[in-house]
Amino acid sequence: MLADARGSYVFIVNDKSEVERRKVSVIDTTAAGVVIGAGLNGSERIVTTAAGFLREGERVSAVKLAESTS
């Protein structure tokens, strides 16, 4: 999750493999991270690494992370 003067947001990867900014509402923080209360429906591909170096509209190659067993 990122934040600037326009508010909290994440980058998602759309069907064209382009980065899109998505406004989100953070409702809690935990030791594991933040809890998003609005702005995502659960089906998006969210950028989790190096998001601070991306710009909206940039093309990326997404990889699926292995699920954690811990």
CSV table of N, CA and C in Angstrom, one decimal:
chain,number,residue,atom,x,y,z
A,1,MET,N,0.8,-1.2,0.0
A,1,MET,CA,0.0,0.0,0.0
A,1,MET,C,0.9,1.2,0.0
A,2,LEU,N,0.5,2.2,-0.8
A,2,LEU,CA,1.2,3.5,-0.9
A,2,LEU,C,0.3,4.6,-0.5
A,3,ALA,N,0.8,5.8,-0.2
A,3,ALA,CA,0.0,6.9,0.1
A,3,ALA,C,0.7,8.2,-0.4
A,4,ASP,N,-0.1,9.2,-0.8
A,4,ASP,CA,0.4,10.5,-1.2
A,4,ASP,C,-0.7,11.5,-0.8
A,5,ALA,N,-0.6,12.7,-1.4
A,5,ALA,CA,-1.5,13.7,-1.1
A,5,ALA,C,-3.0,13.4,-1.5
A,6,ARG,N,-3.1,12.5,-2.5
A,6,ARG,CA,-4.4,12.0,-3.0
A,6,ARG,C,-5.0,10.9,-2.2
A,7,GLY,N,-4.2,10.4,-1.2
A,7,GLY,CA,-4.8,9.3,-0.3
A,7,GLY,C,-4.0,8.0,-0.5
A,8,SER,N,-4.6,7.0,0.1
A,8,SER,CA,-4.0,5.6,0.1
A,8,SER,C,-4.3,4.9,-1.2
A,9,TYR,N,-3.4,4.1,-1.7
A,9,TYR,CA,-3.7,3.4,-3.0
A,9,TYR,C,-2.7,2.2,-3.1
A,10,VAL,N,-3.1,1.3,-4.0
A,10,VAL,CA,-2.3,0.2,-4.5
A,10,VAL,C,-2.2,0.3,-6.0
A,11,PHE,N,-1.2,-0.4,-6.5
A,11,PHE,CA,-1.1,-0.6,-8.0
A,11,PHE,C,-1.6,-2.0,-8.3
A,12,ILE,N,-2.5,-2.1,-9.3
A,12,ILE,CA,-2.9,-3.4,-9.7
A,12,ILE,C,-2.4,-3.5,-11.2
A,13,VAL,N,-2.4,-4.8,-11.6
A,13,VAL,CA,-2.0,-5.1,-13.0
A,13,VAL,C,-3.3,-5.4,-13.8
A,14,ASN,N,-3.6,-4.7,-14.8
A,14,ASN,CA,-4.8,-4.9,-15.6
A,14,ASN,C,-4.6,-6.0,-16.6
A,15,ASP,N,-5.7,-6.3,-17.4
A,15,ASP,CA,-5.6,-7.3,-18.4
A,15,ASP,C,-4.6,-7.1,-19.5
A,16,LYS,N,-4.2,-5.9,-19.7
A,16,LYS,CA,-3.2,-5.5,-20.7
A,16,LYS,C,-1.8,-5.5,-20.1
A,17,SER,N,-1.6,-6.0,-18.9
A,17,SER,CA,-0.4,-6.0,-18.1
A,17,SER,C,0.2,-4.6,-17.9
A,18,GLU,N,-0.7,-3.7,-17.7
A,18,GLU,CA,-0.4,-2.3,-17.4
A,18,GLU,C,-0.7,-2.0,-15.9
A,19,VAL,N,0.1,-1.2,-15.3
A,19,VAL,CA,-0.2,-0.8,-13.9
A,19,VAL,C,-1.3,0.3,-13.9
A,20,GLU,N,-2.2,0.1,-12.9
A,20,GLU,CA,-3.3,1.0,-12.7
A,20,GLU,C,-3.3,1.4,-11.2
A,21,ARG,N,-3.5,2.6,-10.9
A,21,ARG,CA,-3.6,3.1,-9.5
A,21,ARG,C,-5.1,2.8,-9.1
A,22,ARG,N,-5.2,2.2,-7.8
A,22,ARG,CA,-6.5,2.0,-7.3
A,22,ARG,C,-6.6,2.6,-5.9
A,23,LYS,N,-7.5,3.5,-5.7
A,23,LYS,CA,-7.7,4.1,-4.3
A,23,LYS,C,-8.3,3.0,-3.4
A,24,VAL,N,-7.7,3.0,-2.2
A,24,VAL,CA,-8.2,2.0,-1.2
A,24,VAL,C,-8.4,2.7,0.1
A,25,SER,N,-9.2,2.1,1.0
A,25,SER,CA,-9.3,2.6,2.4
A,25,SER,C,-8.7,1.6,3.3
A,26,VAL,N,-7.8,2.1,4.2
A,26,VAL,CA,-7.2,1.2,5.2
A,26,VAL,C,-8.0,1.3,6.5
A,27,ILE,N,-8.4,0.2,7.0
A,27,ILE,CA,-9.3,0.2,8.2
A,27,ILE,C,-8.5,-0.3,9.4
A,28,ASP,N,-7.3,-1.0,9.2
A,28,ASP,CA,-6.6,-1.5,10.4
A,28,ASP,C,-5.2,-1.8,10.0
A,29,THR,N,-4.3,-1.8,10.9
A,29,THR,CA,-2.9,-2.3,10.7
A,29,THR,C,-2.6,-3.4,11.7
A,30,THR,N,-1.9,-4.4,11.2
A,30,THR,CA,-1.5,-5.5,12.0
A,30,THR,C,0.0,-5.7,11.9
A,31,ALA,N,0.5,-6.7,12.6
A,31,ALA,CA,2.0,-7.0,12.5
A,31,ALA,C,2.2,-7.6,11.1
A,32,ALA,N,1.2,-8.1,10.4
A,32,ALA,CA,1.4,-8.7,9.1
A,32,ALA,C,1.2,-7.7,8.0
A,33,GLY,N,0.7,-6.5,8.3
A,33,GLY,CA,0.5,-5.5,7.2
A,33,GLY,C,-0.8,-4.7,7.5
A,34,VAL,N,-1.4,-4.2,6.4
A,34,VAL,CA,-2.6,-3.4,6.5
A,34,VAL,C,-3.8,-4.2,6.1
A,35,VAL,N,-5.0,-3.7,6.6
A,35,VAL,CA,-6.2,-4.3,6.3
A,35,VAL,C,-7.0,-3.3,5.4
A,36,ILE,N,-7.3,-3.7,4.2
A,36,ILE,CA,-8.0,-2.9,3.2
A,36,ILE,C,-9.5,-3.1,3.4
A,37,GLY,N,-10.2,-2.0,3.7
A,37,GLY,CA,-11.6,-2.1,3.9
A,37,GLY,C,-12.5,-1.8,2.7
A,38,ALA,N,-11.9,-1.1,1.7
A,38,ALA,CA,-12.7,-0.7,0.5
A,38,ALA,C,-11.7,-0.4,-0.6
A,39,GLY,N,-12.2,-0.7,-1.9
A,39,GLY,CA,-11.4,-0.3,-3.0
A,39,GLY,C,-10.9,-1.6,-3.8
A,40,LEU,N,-11.0,-2.7,-3.2
A,40,LEU,CA,-10.6,-4.0,-3.9
A,40,LEU,C,-11.7,-5.0,-3.8
A,41,ASN,N,-11.9,-5.8,-4.8
A,41,ASN,CA,-12.9,-6.9,-4.7
A,41,ASN,C,-12.3,-8.3,-4.5
A,42,GLY,N,-11.0,-8.4,-4.5
A,42,GLY,CA,-10.3,-9.7,-4.2
A,42,GLY,C,-9.9,-10.4,-5.4
A,43,SER,N,-10.3,-9.9,-6.6
A,43,SER,CA,-9.8,-10.6,-7.8
A,43,SER,C,-8.7,-9.9,-8.5
A,44,GLU,N,-8.2,-8.8,-8.0
A,44,GLU,CA,-7.2,-8.0,-8.7
A,44,GLU,C,-5.8,-8.7,-8.5
A,45,ARG,N,-4.9,-8.4,-9.4
A,45,ARG,CA,-3.5,-8.7,-9.3
A,45,ARG,C,-2.8,-7.5,-8.8
A,46,ILE,N,-2.4,-7.5,-7.5
A,46,ILE,CA,-1.9,-6.4,-6.8
A,46,ILE,C,-0.4,-6.4,-6.9
A,47,VAL,N,0.3,-5.3,-7.1
A,47,VAL,CA,1.7,-5.2,-7.1
A,47,VAL,C,2.2,-5.2,-5.7
A,48,THR,N,3.0,-6.1,-5.3
A,48,THR,CA,3.5,-6.2,-3.9
A,48,THR,C,4.9,-5.9,-3.7
A,49,THR,N,5.7,-5.9,-4.8
A,49,THR,CA,7.1,-5.6,-4.7
A,49,THR,C,7.5,-4.5,-5.7
A,50,ALA,N,8.3,-3.5,-5.2
A,50,ALA,CA,8.8,-2.4,-6.0
A,50,ALA,C,7.7,-1.5,-6.5
A,51,ALA,N,6.6,-1.4,-5.9
A,51,ALA,CA,5.5,-0.6,-6.4
A,51,ALA,C,5.9,0.9,-6.4
A,52,GLY,N,6.8,1.3,-5.5
A,52,GLY,CA,7.2,2.7,-5.4
A,52,GLY,C,8.0,3.1,-6.6
A,53,PHE,N,8.5,2.2,-7.4
A,53,PHE,CA,9.3,2.5,-8.6
A,53,PHE,C,8.5,2.5,-9.9
A,54,LEU,N,7.2,2.2,-9.8
A,54,LEU,CA,6.3,2.1,-10.9
A,54,LEU,C,5.6,3.4,-11.2
A,55,ARG,N,5.1,3.6,-12.4
A,55,ARG,CA,4.2,4.7,-12.8
A,55,ARG,C,3.0,4.1,-13.4
A,56,GLU,N,1.9,4.8,-13.2
A,56,GLU,CA,0.6,4.3,-13.8
A,56,GLU,C,0.8,4.2,-15.3
A,57,GLY,N,0.3,3.1,-15.9
A,57,GLY,CA,0.3,2.9,-17.3
A,57,GLY,C,1.5,2.1,-17.8
A,58,GLU,N,2.5,1.9,-16.9
A,58,GLU,CA,3.7,1.2,-17.2
A,58,GLU,C,3.3,-0.3,-17.4
A,59,ARG,N,4.0,-1.0,-18.4
A,59,ARG,CA,3.7,-2.4,-18.6
A,59,ARG,C,4.7,-3.2,-17.7
A,60,VAL,N,4.1,-4.3,-17.2
A,60,VAL,CA,4.9,-5.1,-16.3
A,60,VAL,C,4.7,-6.6,-16.6
A,61,SER,N,5.6,-7.4,-16.2
A,61,SER,CA,5.4,-8.9,-16.3
A,61,SER,C,5.1,-9.4,-14.9
A,62,ALA,N,3.8,-9.8,-14.7
A,62,ALA,CA,3.4,-10.3,-13.3
A,62,ALA,C,3.8,-11.7,-13.1
A,63,VAL,N,4.2,-12.0,-11.9
A,63,VAL,CA,4.4,-13.4,-11.5
A,63,VAL,C,3.6,-13.7,-10.3
A,64,LYS,N,3.1,-15.0,-10.2
A,64,LYS,CA,2.3,-15.4,-9.1
A,64,LYS,C,3.2,-15.9,-8.0
A,65,LEU,N,3.0,-15.3,-6.8
A,65,LEU,CA,3.8,-15.7,-5.6
A,65,LEU,C,3.3,-17.0,-5.1
A,66,ALA,N,4.2,-17.9,-4.6
A,66,ALA,CA,3.7,-19.1,-3.9
A,66,ALA,C,3.0,-18.7,-2.6
A,67,GLU,N,2.0,-19.5,-2.2
A,67,GLU,CA,1.3,-19.2,-1.0
A,67,GLU,C,2.2,-19.6,0.2
A,68,SER,N,2.1,-18.8,1.2
A,68,SER,CA,2.9,-19.1,2.5
A,68,SER,C,2.2,-20.2,3.3
A,69,THR,N,3.0,-21.0,3.8
A,69,THR,CA,2.5,-22.1,4.6
A,69,THR,C,2.6,-21.8,6.1
A,70,SER,N,3.1,-20.6,6.5
A,70,SER,CA,3.2,-20.3,7.9
A,70,SER,C,2.1,-19.5,8.4
